[in-house]
Amino acid sequence: SAVISQKPSRDICQRGTSLTIQCQVDSQVTMMFWYRQQPGQSLTLIATANQGSEATYESGFVIDKFPISRPNLTFSTLTVSNMSPEDSSIYLCSVESLGATTNEKLFFGSGTQLSVL
Amino acid sequence: GESVGLHLPTLSVQEGDNSIINCAYSNSASDYFIWYKQESGKGPQFIIDIRSNMDKRQGQRVTVLLNKTVKHLSLQIAATQPGDSAVYFCADVVAGNQFYFGTGTSLTVIP
C-alpha cells in the first residue's frame, strides 16, 4: 500500500495567479497521476507524471496550463497556471501500488480544494 | 467510448437500513470494478472490488453484485451507519491500468 501526503489541502487564489500542489508518497512508485474533480462530477485524469521524462497529458489538458514535475519516485507537483474561476475544483494526486491485503491498486491523496476568485 | 454512470445522484437512508447504490457501465473489456468511498475533504478510499468473471463479492457489511448481461454493478451496505455518509464512486478498470470513474452517489444516513 501507499500513504500519500498532499498539500495544500485547500487554497483560495486570485485569478491570473498560479498554485503548485505537492504530492509526497511514503514509498517509491512508478506511476503517479493527477486528477481533477469538479463539483458534482467524476474524477478526470489530467496527466500521468513520469519520472525522468515529460508528463503524459490527457485530451483537453496541456502542459502550459498544468505543468507537472516528477523529480524522483516519491514526489510530484502539479501547477495550475494563470488561474480562472473555472479552475475551481478538487485536485487529487494518486499512485499505483499494490494493496497490502486487498486488490487495491490506486491510492489517492486527500486532495486540494482550490477556489479561484 | 467508455462511460460509467450512476443511476441516482443522491440517496438518503435511515440508520440501520440497508443501502443500495447502483452503477452502469458500457465497456465490455473491463478487467474488474472498484467501489470507492469519498468523505468530505478526503480523497477516494477503496472499499471493495470485483473481477469481471465474478457475480458477487462480499466484504465487511458490503456486498458488490455484478450483472454483466445488463452491464450493471451495485454496492449494498448492510445496517447503514452515520459513518457511511459519503459519496460513493464506481470505477471500471480496463487493461489493468485504465480507470474510468462514475460521477458518484451522495449517501446520507439519517440518524
Coordinates of N, CA and C in Angstrom, one line a residue:
Chain A
S1 N 0.8 -1.2 0.0 CA 0.0 0.0 0.0 C 0.9 1.2 0.0
A2 N 0.2 2.4 -0.2 CA 1.0 3.6 -0.2 C 0.2 4.7 0.6
V3 N 1.0 5.5 1.3 CA 0.4 6.6 2.0 C 0.9 7.9 1.3
I4 N -0.1 8.7 1.0 CA 0.2 9.9 0.2 C -0.1 11.2 1.0
S5 N 0.8 12.1 1.0 CA 0.6 13.4 1.6 C 0.5 14.4 0.5
Q6 N -0.6 15.2 0.6 CA -0.8 16.2 -0.5 C -1.0 17.5 0.2
K7 N -0.4 18.5 -0.3 CA -0.6 19.9 0.2 C -0.5 20.9 -0.8
P8 N -1.1 22.1 -0.7 CA -2.0 22.4 0.4 C -3.3 21.6 0.4
S9 N -4.0 21.6 1.5 CA -5.3 20.9 1.5 C -6.4 21.7 0.8
R10 N -6.2 23.0 0.9 CA -7.1 24.0 0.3 C -6.5 25.3 0.1
D11 N -6.9 26.1 -0.8 CA -6.4 27.4 -1.0 C -7.4 28.2 -1.8
I12 N -7.4 29.5 -1.5 CA -8.2 30.5 -2.2 C -7.3 31.4 -3.0
C13 N -7.4 31.5 -4.3 CA -6.4 32.2 -5.1 C -7.1 33.3 -6.0
Q14 N -6.4 34.3 -6.3 CA -6.8 35.3 -7.2 C -6.6 34.8 -8.7
R15 N -7.6 35.2 -9.5 CA -7.4 34.9 -10.9 C -6.1 35.4 -11.5
G16 N -5.5 34.7 -12.4 CA -4.3 35.1 -13.0 C -3.0 34.6 -12.3
T17 N -3.2 34.1 -11.1 CA -2.0 33.6 -10.3 C -1.9 32.1 -10.6
S18 N -0.9 31.5 -10.0 CA -0.6 30.1 -10.2 C -0.5 29.5 -8.8
L19 N -0.8 28.2 -8.7 CA -0.7 27.5 -7.5 C 0.0 26.1 -7.8
T20 N 1.0 25.8 -6.9 CA 1.6 24.5 -7.1 C 1.2 23.6 -6.0
I21 N 0.8 22.4 -6.3 CA 0.3 21.4 -5.4 C 1.4 20.3 -5.3
Q22 N 1.7 19.9 -4.1 CA 2.7 18.9 -3.9 C 2.1 17.6 -3.5
C23 N 2.8 16.5 -3.9 CA 2.3 15.2 -3.6 C 3.6 14.3 -3.2
Q24 N 3.6 13.8 -1.9 CA 4.7 13.1 -1.4 C 4.2 11.7 -1.0
V25 N 4.9 10.6 -1.5 CA 4.5 9.3 -1.2 C 5.5 8.6 -0.3
D26 N 5.0 7.7 0.5 CA 5.9 7.1 1.6 C 6.8 6.0 1.0
S27 N 6.6 5.7 -0.3 CA 7.4 4.6 -0.9 C 7.6 4.9 -2.4
Q28 N 8.5 4.3 -3.0 CA 8.8 4.6 -4.4 C 7.7 3.9 -5.2
V29 N 7.2 4.7 -6.1 CA 6.1 4.2 -7.0 C 6.5 4.6 -8.4
T30 N 6.1 3.8 -9.4 CA 6.4 4.1 -10.8 C 5.4 5.0 -11.3
M31 N 4.1 4.7 -11.1 CA 3.1 5.5 -11.7 C 2.5 6.5 -10.7
M32 N 2.5 7.8 -11.1 CA 1.8 8.8 -10.3 C 0.9 9.6 -11.2
F33 N -0.3 9.9 -10.7 CA -1.3 10.5 -11.6 C -1.9 11.8 -10.9
W34 N -2.4 12.7 -11.7 CA -3.1 13.9 -11.2 C -4.5 13.9 -11.8
Y35 N -5.5 14.0 -10.9 CA -6.9 14.1 -11.3 C -7.5 15.4 -10.9
R36 N -8.6 15.7 -11.6 CA -9.4 16.9 -11.3 C -10.8 16.4 -11.0
Q37 N -11.4 16.9 -9.9 CA -12.7 16.5 -9.5 C -13.5 17.8 -9.4
Q38 N -14.3 18.2 -10.5 CA -15.1 19.4 -10.4 C -16.4 19.1 -9.6
P39 N -17.0 20.1 -9.1 CA -18.2 19.9 -8.2 C -19.2 19.1 -8.9
G40 N -19.7 18.0 -8.2 CA -20.7 17.1 -8.7 C -20.3 16.3 -9.9
Q41 N -19.0 16.2 -10.2 CA -18.6 15.4 -11.4 C -17.6 14.4 -11.0
S42 N -17.3 13.5 -12.0 CA -16.4 12.4 -11.8 C -15.0 12.9 -11.7
L43 N -14.1 12.0 -11.4 CA -12.7 12.2 -11.4 C -12.3 12.2 -12.9
T44 N -11.5 13.2 -13.3 CA -11.0 13.3 -14.7 C -9.5 13.3 -14.6
L45 N -8.9 12.4 -15.3 CA -7.4 12.3 -15.3 C -6.8 13.5 -16.1
I46 N -5.9 14.2 -15.4 CA -5.2 15.3 -16.1 C -4.0 14.8 -16.8
A47 N -3.2 14.1 -16.1 CA -1.9 13.6 -16.7 C -1.3 12.5 -15.8
T48 N -0.4 11.8 -16.4 CA 0.4 10.8 -15.7 C 1.8 11.5 -15.6
A49 N 2.3 11.5 -14.3 CA 3.6 12.1 -14.1 C 4.7 11.0 -14.2
N50 N 5.5 11.2 -15.1 CA 6.6 10.2 -15.4 C 7.9 10.7 -14.8
Q51 N 8.6 9.8 -14.1 CA 9.9 10.1 -13.5 C 10.9 10.2 -14.6
G52 N 11.6 11.3 -14.7 CA 12.7 11.4 -15.7 C 12.3 11.8 -17.1
S53 N 11.0 12.0 -17.3 CA 10.6 12.4 -18.6 C 9.3 13.3 -18.5
E54 N 8.9 13.9 -19.6 CA 7.8 14.8 -19.5 C 6.5 14.0 -19.2
A55 N 5.6 14.7 -18.5 CA 4.3 14.1 -18.2 C 3.5 13.8 -19.4
T56 N 2.6 12.8 -19.3 CA 1.7 12.5 -20.4 C 0.3 13.0 -20.1
Y57 N -0.1 14.0 -21.0 CA -1.4 14.7 -20.7 C -2.5 14.0 -21.5
E58 N -3.7 14.1 -20.8 CA -4.9 13.6 -21.4 C -5.5 14.7 -22.3
S59 N -6.4 14.2 -23.2 CA -7.1 15.2 -24.1 C -7.8 16.3 -23.3
G60 N -7.5 17.5 -23.7 CA -8.1 18.6 -23.0 C -7.2 19.3 -22.0
F61 N -6.1 18.7 -21.7 CA -5.2 19.3 -20.8 C -3.8 19.5 -21.4
V62 N -3.2 20.6 -21.2 CA -1.9 21.0 -21.8 C -0.9 21.3 -20.7
I63 N 0.4 21.2 -21.1 CA 1.5 21.4 -20.2 C 1.6 22.9 -19.8
D64 N 1.3 23.8 -20.7 CA 1.4 25.2 -20.3 C 0.4 25.6 -19.2
K65 N -0.7 24.9 -19.2 CA -1.7 25.2 -18.1 C -1.5 24.4 -16.9
F66 N -1.0 23.2 -17.0 CA -0.8 22.3 -15.9 C 0.6 21.7 -15.9
P67 N 1.6 22.5 -15.7 CA 2.9 21.9 -15.7 C 3.1 20.9 -14.5
I68 N 3.8 19.9 -14.8 CA 4.0 18.8 -13.8 C 5.5 18.5 -13.6
S69 N 5.9 18.3 -12.4 CA 7.3 17.8 -12.2 C 7.2 16.5 -11.5
R70 N 8.2 15.7 -11.8 CA 8.4 14.4 -11.1 C 9.9 14.1 -11.0
P71 N 10.5 14.8 -10.0 CA 12.0 14.7 -9.9 C 12.5 13.3 -9.4
N72 N 11.6 12.6 -8.7 CA 12.0 11.2 -8.2 C 10.8 10.3 -8.1
L73 N 11.0 9.1 -7.5 CA 9.9 8.2 -7.5 C 9.0 8.3 -6.3
T74 N 9.2 9.4 -5.5 CA 8.3 9.6 -4.3 C 7.6 10.9 -4.3
F75 N 7.8 11.8 -5.3 CA 7.4 13.1 -5.2 C 7.0 13.7 -6.6
S76 N 5.9 14.5 -6.6 CA 5.4 15.1 -7.8 C 4.8 16.4 -7.5
T77 N 4.8 17.4 -8.4 CA 4.0 18.6 -8.2 C 3.1 18.9 -9.4
L78 N 2.0 19.5 -9.2 CA 1.1 19.9 -10.3 C 0.9 21.4 -10.1
T79 N 1.1 22.2 -11.1 CA 0.9 23.6 -11.0 C -0.3 24.0 -11.9
V80 N -1.2 24.7 -11.3 CA -2.4 25.3 -12.0 C -2.0 26.7 -12.4
S81 N -1.8 27.0 -13.6 CA -1.2 28.3 -14.1 C -2.3 29.2 -14.5
N82 N -2.0 30.5 -14.3 CA -2.9 31.6 -14.8 C -4.4 31.2 -14.6
M83 N -4.7 31.1 -13.3 CA -6.0 30.5 -12.9 C -7.1 31.4 -13.2
S84 N -8.3 30.8 -13.5 CA -9.5 31.5 -13.7 C -10.6 30.7 -12.8
P85 N -11.7 31.4 -12.5 CA -12.7 30.7 -11.7 C -13.1 29.3 -12.2
E86 N -13.0 29.0 -13.4 CA -13.3 27.7 -14.0 C -12.3 26.6 -13.5
D87 N -11.2 27.0 -12.9 CA -10.2 26.1 -12.4 C -10.6 25.7 -11.0
S88 N -11.6 26.3 -10.4 CA -12.0 25.9 -9.0 C -12.4 24.4 -9.0
S89 N -11.8 23.7 -8.2 CA -12.0 22.2 -8.3 C -11.2 21.6 -7.2
I90 N -11.4 20.3 -7.0 CA -10.5 19.5 -6.2 C -9.5 18.8 -7.1
Y91 N -8.3 18.9 -6.7 CA -7.2 18.3 -7.4 C -6.6 17.1 -6.6
L92 N -6.5 16.0 -7.2 CA -6.1 14.8 -6.4 C -4.9 14.2 -7.1
C93 N -4.0 13.8 -6.2 CA -2.8 13.0 -6.6 C -3.1 11.6 -6.3
S94 N -2.7 10.7 -7.2 CA -2.9 9.3 -6.9 C -1.7 8.5 -7.4
V95 N -1.5 7.3 -6.8 CA -0.4 6.5 -7.2 C -0.9 5.1 -7.4
E96 N -0.2 4.4 -8.2 CA -0.5 3.0 -8.5 C 0.5 2.1 -7.6
S97 N -0.1 1.3 -6.8 CA 0.7 0.5 -5.9 C -0.1 -0.8 -5.6
L98 N 0.4 -1.7 -4.9 CA -0.3 -2.9 -4.6 C -0.8 -2.8 -3.2
G99 N -2.1 -3.2 -3.0 CA -2.6 -3.2 -1.7 C -2.0 -4.2 -0.8
A100 N -1.9 -4.0 0.5 CA -1.3 -4.9 1.4 C -2.1 -6.2 1.5
T101 N -3.5 -6.0 1.6 CA -4.3 -7.2 1.9 C -5.5 -7.2 0.9
T102 N -5.5 -6.3 0.0 CA -6.7 -6.3 -0.9 C -6.1 -6.1 -2.3
N103 N -7.0 -6.0 -3.3 CA -6.6 -5.8 -4.7 C -6.5 -4.3 -5.0
E104 N -6.6 -3.5 -4.0 CA -6.5 -2.1 -4.2 C -5.2 -1.7 -5.0
K105 N -5.4 -1.0 -6.0 CA -4.3 -0.7 -6.9 C -4.0 0.8 -7.0
L106 N -5.0 1.6 -6.8 CA -4.9 3.1 -7.0 C -5.2 3.7 -5.7
F107 N -4.2 4.5 -5.2 CA -4.3 5.1 -3.9 C -4.4 6.6 -4.1
F108 N -5.2 7.3 -3.3 CA -5.4 8.8 -3.5 C -4.9 9.6 -2.3
G109 N -4.4 10.8 -2.6 CA -4.2 11.7 -1.6 C -5.5 12.3 -1.1
S110 N -5.4 13.2 -0.1 CA -6.6 13.8 0.4 C -7.2 14.9 -0.4
G111 N -6.4 15.3 -1.4 CA -7.0 16.3 -2.3 C -6.6 17.7 -1.9
T112 N -6.7 18.6 -2.9 CA -6.5 20.1 -2.7 C -7.8 20.8 -3.2
Q113 N -8.5 21.4 -2.3 CA -9.7 22.2 -2.7 C -9.2 23.6 -3.1
L114 N -9.4 23.8 -4.4 CA -8.9 25.1 -4.9 C -10.1 26.0 -5.3
S115 N -10.1 27.2 -4.8 CA -11.2 28.2 -5.2 C -10.5 29.4 -5.8
V116 N -10.9 29.8 -6.9 CA -10.3 30.9 -7.6 C -11.4 32.0 -7.7
L117 N -11.0 33.2 -7.2 CA -11.9 34.3 -7.1 C -11.8 35.2 -8.4
Chain B
G1 N -17.1 5.2 -26.8 CA -16.2 5.4 -25.7 C -16.7 4.8 -24.4
E2 N -15.9 4.9 -23.4 CA -16.2 4.3 -22.1 C -17.1 5.3 -21.4
S3 N -18.1 4.8 -20.7 CA -18.9 5.6 -19.9 C -19.3 4.8 -18.6
V4 N -19.2 5.4 -17.5 CA -19.6 4.8 -16.3 C -20.5 5.7 -15.6
G5 N -21.7 5.3 -15.3 CA -22.6 6.3 -14.8 C -23.4 5.7 -13.6
L6 N -23.9 6.5 -12.8 CA -24.7 6.1 -11.6 C -26.2 6.5 -11.8
H7 N -27.1 5.7 -11.3 CA -28.5 5.9 -11.6 C -29.0 7.1 -10.7
L8 N -28.5 7.2 -9.5 CA -29.1 8.2 -8.6 C -27.9 9.1 -8.1
P9 N -28.1 10.4 -8.2 CA -27.0 11.2 -7.6 C -27.0 11.3 -6.1
T10 N -28.2 11.2 -5.5 CA -28.3 11.2 -4.0 C -29.2 10.1 -3.5
L11 N -28.8 9.7 -2.3 CA -29.6 8.6 -1.6 C -29.6 8.9 -0.1
S12 N -30.8 8.9 0.5 CA -31.0 9.1 1.9 C -31.6 7.8 2.5
V13 N -31.0 7.3 3.6 CA -31.5 6.1 4.2 C -31.5 6.3 5.7
Q14 N -32.4 5.6 6.4 CA -32.4 5.6 7.8 C -31.3 4.8 8.4
E15 N -30.7 5.2 9.5 CA -29.7 4.4 10.2 C -30.2 3.0 10.5
G16 N -29.5 2.0 10.2 CA -29.9 0.6 10.4 C -30.4 0.0 9.2
D17 N -30.9 0.8 8.2 CA -31.5 0.2 7.0 C -30.3 -0.2 6.1
N18 N -30.6 -1.0 5.0 CA -29.6 -1.3 4.0 C -29.7 -0.3 2.9
S19 N -28.5 0.0 2.3 CA -28.4 0.9 1.2 C -27.9 0.2 0.0
I20 N -28.5 0.6 -1.1 CA -28.1 0.0 -2.4 C -27.7 1.2 -3.4
I21 N -26.5 1.1 -3.8 CA -26.0 2.1 -4.8 C -25.7 1.4 -6.1
N22 N -26.2 2.0 -7.2 CA -26.1 1.4 -8.5 C -25.1 2.1 -9.4
C23 N -24.7 1.3 -10.4 CA -23.7 1.9 -11.4 C -23.9 1.1 -12.7
A24 N -23.9 1.8 -13.8 CA -24.0 1.2 -15.1 C -22.7 1.5 -15.8
Y25 N -22.2 0.6 -16.6 CA -21.0 0.7 -17.4 C -21.3 0.3 -18.8
S26 N -20.4 0.7 -19.7 CA -20.6 0.4 -21.1 C -19.5 -0.5 -21.8
N27 N -18.3 -0.5 -21.1 CA -17.2 -1.2 -21.8 C -17.3 -2.7 -21.5
S28 N -17.2 -3.5 -22.5 CA -17.2 -4.9 -22.3 C -15.9 -5.6 -22.0
A29 N -14.8 -4.8 -22.0 CA -13.5 -5.3 -21.9 C -12.9 -5.0 -20.5
S30 N -13.8 -4.8 -19.5 CA -13.3 -4.4 -18.2 C -12.6 -5.6 -17.5
D31 N -11.5 -5.4 -16.8 CA -10.9 -6.4 -16.0 C -11.6 -6.6 -14.7
Y32 N -11.8 -5.5 -14.0 CA -12.5 -5.5 -12.8 C -13.1 -4.2 -12.5
F33 N -13.9 -4.1 -11.4 CA -14.6 -2.9 -11.0 C -14.3 -2.7 -9.5
I34 N -14.3 -1.4 -9.2 CA -14.0 -1.0 -7.8 C -15.0 0.0 -7.3
W35 N -15.3 -0.1 -6.1 CA -16.2 0.9 -5.4 C -15.2 1.7 -4.4
Y36 N -15.4 3.0 -4.5 CA -14.7 3.9 -3.7 C -15.7 4.7 -2.8
K37 N -15.2 5.1 -1.6 CA -15.9 5.9 -0.7 C -15.1 7.2 -0.5
Q38 N -15.8 8.4 -0.7 CA -15.1 9.6 -0.5 C -15.8 10.5 0.5
E39 N -15.2 10.7 1.6 CA -15.8 11.5 2.7 C -15.4 13.0 2.4
S40 N -16.1 13.9 2.9 CA -15.9 15.3 2.7 C -14.5 15.7 3.1
G41 N -13.8 16.3 2.2 CA -12.4 16.8 2.5 C -11.4 15.7 2.4
K42 N -11.7 14.5 1.8 CA -10.8 13.4 1.7 C -10.8 12.9 0.3
G43 N -9.7 12.2 0.0 CA -9.7 11.5 -1.3 C -10.4 10.2 -1.3
P44 N -10.7 9.7 -2.5 CA -11.5 8.4 -2.5 C -10.7 7.3 -1.8
Q45 N -11.4 6.4 -1.1 CA -10.8 5.3 -0.5 C -11.5 4.0 -1.0
F46 N -10.6 3.0 -1.3 CA -11.1 1.7 -1.8 C -12.0 1.1 -0.7
I47 N -13.1 0.5 -1.3 CA -14.0 -0.3 -0.4 C -13.9 -1.7 -0.8
I48 N -14.1 -2.0 -2.0 CA -14.2 -3.4 -2.4 C -14.1 -3.5 -3.9
D49 N -13.6 -4.6 -4.5 CA -13.5 -4.7 -5.9 C -14.1 -6.1 -6.3
I50 N -14.4 -6.2 -7.6 CA -14.9 -7.5 -8.1 C -14.3 -7.7 -9.5
R51 N -13.8 -8.9 -9.7 CA -13.3 -9.2 -11.0 C -14.4 -9.4 -12.0
S52 N -14.2 -9.2 -13.3 CA -15.2 -9.3 -14.3 C -15.8 -10.7 -14.4
N53 N -15.0 -11.7 -13.9 CA -15.5 -13.1 -14.1 C -16.3 -13.6 -12.8
M54 N -16.6 -12.6 -12.0 CA -17.4 -12.9 -10.8 C -18.8 -12.2 -10.8
D55 N -19.7 -12.8 -10.0 CA -21.1 -12.2 -10.0 C -21.3 -11.5 -8.6
K56 N -20.6 -11.9 -7.6 CA -20.8 -11.4 -6.3 C -19.6 -11.4 -5.5
R57 N -19.4 -10.5 -4.6 CA -18.3 -10.5 -3.7 C -18.7 -9.8 -2.4
Q58 N -18.4 -10.4 -1.3 CA -18.8 -9.8 0.0 C -17.6 -9.4 0.8
G59 N -17.8 -8.2 1.5 CA -16.8 -7.8 2.4 C -17.5 -7.6 3.7
Q60 N -16.9 -6.7 4.5 CA -17.5 -6.4 5.8 C -18.6 -5.5 5.7
R61 N -19.8 -5.9 5.9 CA -21.0 -5.1 5.7 C -21.3 -4.7 4.3
V62 N -20.5 -5.0 3.4 CA -20.7 -4.6 2.0 C -20.7 -5.8 1.1
T63 N -21.6 -5.7 0.0 CA -21.6 -6.7 -1.0 C -21.7 -6.0 -2.3
V64 N -20.9 -6.5 -3.3 CA -21.0 -5.9 -4.6 C -21.5 -7.0 -5.5
L65 N -22.5 -6.6 -6.4 CA -23.1 -7.5 -7.3 C -22.8 -7.0 -8.7
L66 N -22.4 -8.0 -9.6 CA -22.1 -7.6 -11.0 C -23.0 -8.4 -11.9
N67 N -23.7 -7.7 -12.8 CA -24.5 -8.3 -13.8 C -24.0 -7.9 -15.1
K68 N -23.2 -8.8 -15.7 CA -22.6 -8.5 -17.0 C -23.6 -8.4 -18.2
T69 N -24.7 -9.1 -18.0 CA -25.7 -9.2 -19.1 C -26.2 -7.8 -19.4
V70 N -26.5 -7.0 -18.3 CA -27.0 -5.7 -18.5 C -26.0 -4.6 -18.1
K71 N -24.8 -5.0 -17.8 CA -23.7 -4.1 -17.5 C -24.0 -3.2 -16.4
H72 N -24.3 -3.9 -15.3 CA -24.8 -3.2 -14.1 C -24.0 -3.7 -12.9
L73 N -23.7 -2.7 -12.0 CA -22.9 -3.0 -10.8 C -23.7 -2.4 -9.6
S74 N -23.7 -3.0 -8.5 CA -24.3 -2.4 -7.3 C -23.5 -2.6 -6.1
L75 N -23.6 -1.7 -5.2 CA -23.0 -1.8 -3.9 C -24.0 -1.8 -2.8
Q76 N -24.1 -2.9 -2.0 CA -25.0 -3.0 -0.9 C -24.3 -2.8 0.4
I77 N -24.8 -1.9 1.2 CA -24.3 -1.7 2.5 C -25.3 -2.1 3.5
A78 N -25.0 -3.0 4.4 CA -25.9 -3.6 5.4 C -25.8 -2.7 6.6
A79 N -27.0 -2.6 7.2 CA -27.1 -1.9 8.5 C -26.3 -0.5 8.5
T80 N -26.8 0.3 7.6 CA -26.1 1.6 7.3 C -25.9 2.4 8.6
Q81 N -24.7 3.0 8.7 CA -24.4 3.8 9.9 C -24.1 5.2 9.5
P82 N -24.2 6.1 10.5 CA -23.9 7.5 10.1 C -22.5 7.7 9.5
G83 N -21.6 6.9 9.9 CA -20.2 7.0 9.3 C -20.1 6.5 7.9
D84 N -21.2 6.0 7.4 CA -21.3 5.6 6.0 C -21.6 6.8 5.1
S85 N -22.1 7.9 5.6 CA -22.4 9.0 4.8 C -21.2 9.5 4.1
A86 N -21.3 9.5 2.8 CA -20.2 9.9 1.9 C -20.6 9.9 0.5
V87 N -19.7 10.2 -0.4 CA -20.0 10.0 -1.9 C -19.4 8.7 -2.3
Y88 N -20.1 7.8 -3.0 CA -19.6 6.5 -3.4 C -19.4 6.5 -5.0
F89 N -18.3 6.1 -5.4 CA -18.0 6.0 -6.8 C -17.7 4.6 -7.2
C90 N -18.2 4.3 -8.4 CA -17.7 3.0 -9.0 C -16.6 3.4 -10.0
A91 N -15.7 2.5 -10.3 CA -14.7 2.6 -11.3 C -14.6 1.4 -12.1
D92 N -14.4 1.5 -13.4 CA -14.3 0.4 -14.3 C -12.8 0.4 -14.7
V93 N -12.2 -0.7 -14.6 CA -10.8 -0.8 -14.9 C -10.6 -1.6 -16.1
V94 N -9.9 -1.1 -17.1 CA -9.7 -1.7 -18.4 C -8.2 -1.9 -18.6
A95 N -7.8 -3.0 -19.1 CA -6.4 -3.3 -19.4 C -5.5 -3.2 -18.1
G96 N -6.1 -3.4 -17.0 CA -5.4 -3.4 -15.8 C -5.0 -2.0 -15.2
N97 N -5.0 -1.0 -16.0 CA -4.5 0.3 -15.5 C -5.2 1.5 -16.0
Q98 N -6.3 1.3 -16.8 CA -7.1 2.4 -17.2 C -8.4 2.5 -16.4
F99 N -8.5 3.6 -15.6 CA -9.6 3.7 -14.6 C -10.6 4.7 -15.2
Y100 N -11.9 4.3 -15.2 CA -13.0 5.2 -15.6 C -13.9 5.3 -14.4
F101 N -14.1 6.5 -14.0 CA -14.9 6.7 -12.7 C -16.3 7.2 -13.1
G102 N -17.2 6.8 -12.3 CA -18.6 7.3 -12.3 C -18.7 8.6 -11.6
T103 N -19.8 9.3 -11.7 CA -20.0 10.6 -11.2 C -20.2 10.6 -9.7
G104 N -20.6 9.5 -9.1 CA -20.8 9.4 -7.7 C -22.2 9.5 -7.2
T105 N -22.5 8.8 -6.1 CA -23.8 9.0 -5.4 C -23.5 9.4 -4.0
S106 N -24.2 10.5 -3.6 CA -24.1 11.0 -2.3 C -25.0 10.3 -1.4
L107 N -24.5 9.6 -0.4 CA -25.3 8.8 0.6 C -25.4 9.6 1.9
T108 N -26.6 9.8 2.3 CA -26.8 10.5 3.6 C -27.6 9.5 4.5
V109 N -27.0 9.3 5.7 CA -27.6 8.4 6.6 C -28.4 9.3 7.7
I110 N -29.6 9.0 7.8 CA -30.4 9.8 8.8 C -30.5 9.1 10.1
P111 N -30.0 9.7 11.2 CA -30.0 9.0 12.5 C -31.4 8.7 13.0

